[in-house]
CSV table of C-alpha atoms in Angstrom, one decimal:
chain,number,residue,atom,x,y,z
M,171,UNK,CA,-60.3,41.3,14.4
M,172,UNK,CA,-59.3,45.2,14.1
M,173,UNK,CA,-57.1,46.7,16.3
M,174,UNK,CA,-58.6,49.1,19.0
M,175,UNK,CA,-57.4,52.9,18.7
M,176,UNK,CA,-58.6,55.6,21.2
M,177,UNK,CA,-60.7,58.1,19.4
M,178,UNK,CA,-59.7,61.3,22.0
M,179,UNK,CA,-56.0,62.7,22.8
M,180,UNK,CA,-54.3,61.5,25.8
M,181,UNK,CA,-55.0,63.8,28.7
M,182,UNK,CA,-52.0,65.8,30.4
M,183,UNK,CA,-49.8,64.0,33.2
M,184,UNK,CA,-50.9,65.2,36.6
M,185,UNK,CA,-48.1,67.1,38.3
M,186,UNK,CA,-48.2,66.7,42.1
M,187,UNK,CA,-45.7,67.4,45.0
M,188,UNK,CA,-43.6,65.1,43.7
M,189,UNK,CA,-40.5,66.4,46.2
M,190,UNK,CA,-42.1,66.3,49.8
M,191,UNK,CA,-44.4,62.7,48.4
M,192,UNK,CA,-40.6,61.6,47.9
M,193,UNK,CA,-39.2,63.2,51.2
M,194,UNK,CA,-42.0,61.2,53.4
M,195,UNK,CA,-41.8,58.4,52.1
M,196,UNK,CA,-38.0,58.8,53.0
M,197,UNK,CA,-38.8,60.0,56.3
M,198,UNK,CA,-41.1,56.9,57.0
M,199,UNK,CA,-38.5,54.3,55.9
M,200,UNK,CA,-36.1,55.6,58.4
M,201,UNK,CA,-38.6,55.6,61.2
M,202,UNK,CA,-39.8,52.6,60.2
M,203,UNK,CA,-36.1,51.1,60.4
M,204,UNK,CA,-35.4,52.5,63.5
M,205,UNK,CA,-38.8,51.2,65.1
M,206,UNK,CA,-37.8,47.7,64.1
M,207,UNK,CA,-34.0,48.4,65.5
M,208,UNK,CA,-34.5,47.8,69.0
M,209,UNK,CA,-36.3,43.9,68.7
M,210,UNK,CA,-33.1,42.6,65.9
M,211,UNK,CA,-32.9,40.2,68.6
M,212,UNK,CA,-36.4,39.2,67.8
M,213,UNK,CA,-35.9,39.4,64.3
M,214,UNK,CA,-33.1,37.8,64.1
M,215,UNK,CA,-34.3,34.4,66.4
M,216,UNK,CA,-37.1,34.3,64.0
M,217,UNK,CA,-34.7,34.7,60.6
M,218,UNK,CA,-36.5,37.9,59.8
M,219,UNK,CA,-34.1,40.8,59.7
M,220,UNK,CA,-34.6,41.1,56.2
M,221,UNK,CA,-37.2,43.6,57.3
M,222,UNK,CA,-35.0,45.7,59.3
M,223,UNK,CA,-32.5,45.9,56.2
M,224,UNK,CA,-35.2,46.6,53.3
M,225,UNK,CA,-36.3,49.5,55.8
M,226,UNK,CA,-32.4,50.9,55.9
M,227,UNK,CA,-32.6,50.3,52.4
M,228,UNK,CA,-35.6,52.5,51.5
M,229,UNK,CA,-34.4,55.5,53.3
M,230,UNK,CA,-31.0,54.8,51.4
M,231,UNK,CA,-32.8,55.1,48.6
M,232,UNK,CA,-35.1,57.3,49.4
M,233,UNK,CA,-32.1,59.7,49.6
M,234,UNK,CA,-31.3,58.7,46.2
M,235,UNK,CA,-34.6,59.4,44.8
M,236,UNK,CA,-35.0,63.1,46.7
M,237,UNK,CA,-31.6,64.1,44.8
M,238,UNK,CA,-33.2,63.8,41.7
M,239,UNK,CA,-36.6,64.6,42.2
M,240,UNK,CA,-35.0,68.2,42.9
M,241,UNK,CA,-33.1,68.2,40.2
M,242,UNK,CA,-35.8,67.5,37.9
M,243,UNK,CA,-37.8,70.3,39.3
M,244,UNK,CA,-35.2,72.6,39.3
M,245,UNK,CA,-35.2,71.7,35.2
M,246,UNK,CA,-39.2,71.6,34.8
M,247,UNK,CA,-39.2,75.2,36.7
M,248,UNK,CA,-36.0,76.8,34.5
M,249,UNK,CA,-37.1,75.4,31.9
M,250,UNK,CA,-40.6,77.3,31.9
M,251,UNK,CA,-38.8,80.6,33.0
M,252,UNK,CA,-37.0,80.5,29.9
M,253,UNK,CA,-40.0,80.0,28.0
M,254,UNK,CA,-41.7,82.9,30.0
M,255,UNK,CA,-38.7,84.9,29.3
M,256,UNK,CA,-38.8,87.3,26.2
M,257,UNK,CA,-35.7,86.8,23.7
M,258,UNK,CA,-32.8,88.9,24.1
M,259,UNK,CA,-31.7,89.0,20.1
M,260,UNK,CA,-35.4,90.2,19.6
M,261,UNK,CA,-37.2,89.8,16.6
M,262,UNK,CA,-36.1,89.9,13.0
M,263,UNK,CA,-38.8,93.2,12.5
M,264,UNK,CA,-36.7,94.7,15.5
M,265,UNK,CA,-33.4,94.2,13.8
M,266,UNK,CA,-32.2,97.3,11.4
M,267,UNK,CA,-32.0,96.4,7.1
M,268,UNK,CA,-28.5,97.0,5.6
């Protein structure tokens, strides 16, 4: 049996709005958590505040993720500014012979 190999190139990776996905998700783990914060009592008679925790830890992390989803589109967008940007030491037909 022969390996399989695609015949076409890979298309692109789509490129969404990665920041504000990231910052509601955020949001919704924190409202989630502090839905869930008035019935611990609840949660806790039925050994179930695990729920109320993995909330508080998805807006903690959450946090986490927003820091560097903005710093990686603060890369992606210098990053294609200095591509856009013409080269100061110009070009070798620009510079004078000796």
């Amino acid at each position: 049996m022969t390996k399989w190999t695609p015949t076409h190139e890979a298309p692109e990776p789509l490129e969404g709005p990665v920041v504000p996905t990231i910052v509601g998700g955020t949001i919704l783990w924190f409202v989630l958590f502090l839905v869930q914060l008035p019935f611990y009592g609840w949660f806790d008679d039925h050994g179930h505040t695990w729920w109320v925790w993995t909330c508080l830890a998805g807006a903690g992390l959450g946090l986490i993720g927003i820091w560097y989803v903005r710093g990686r589109d603060a890369a992606l967008k210098r990053d294609a500014a200095a591509r856009d940007a013409p080269d100061p030491r110009g070009t070798q037909a620009d510079r004078p012979t000796a």
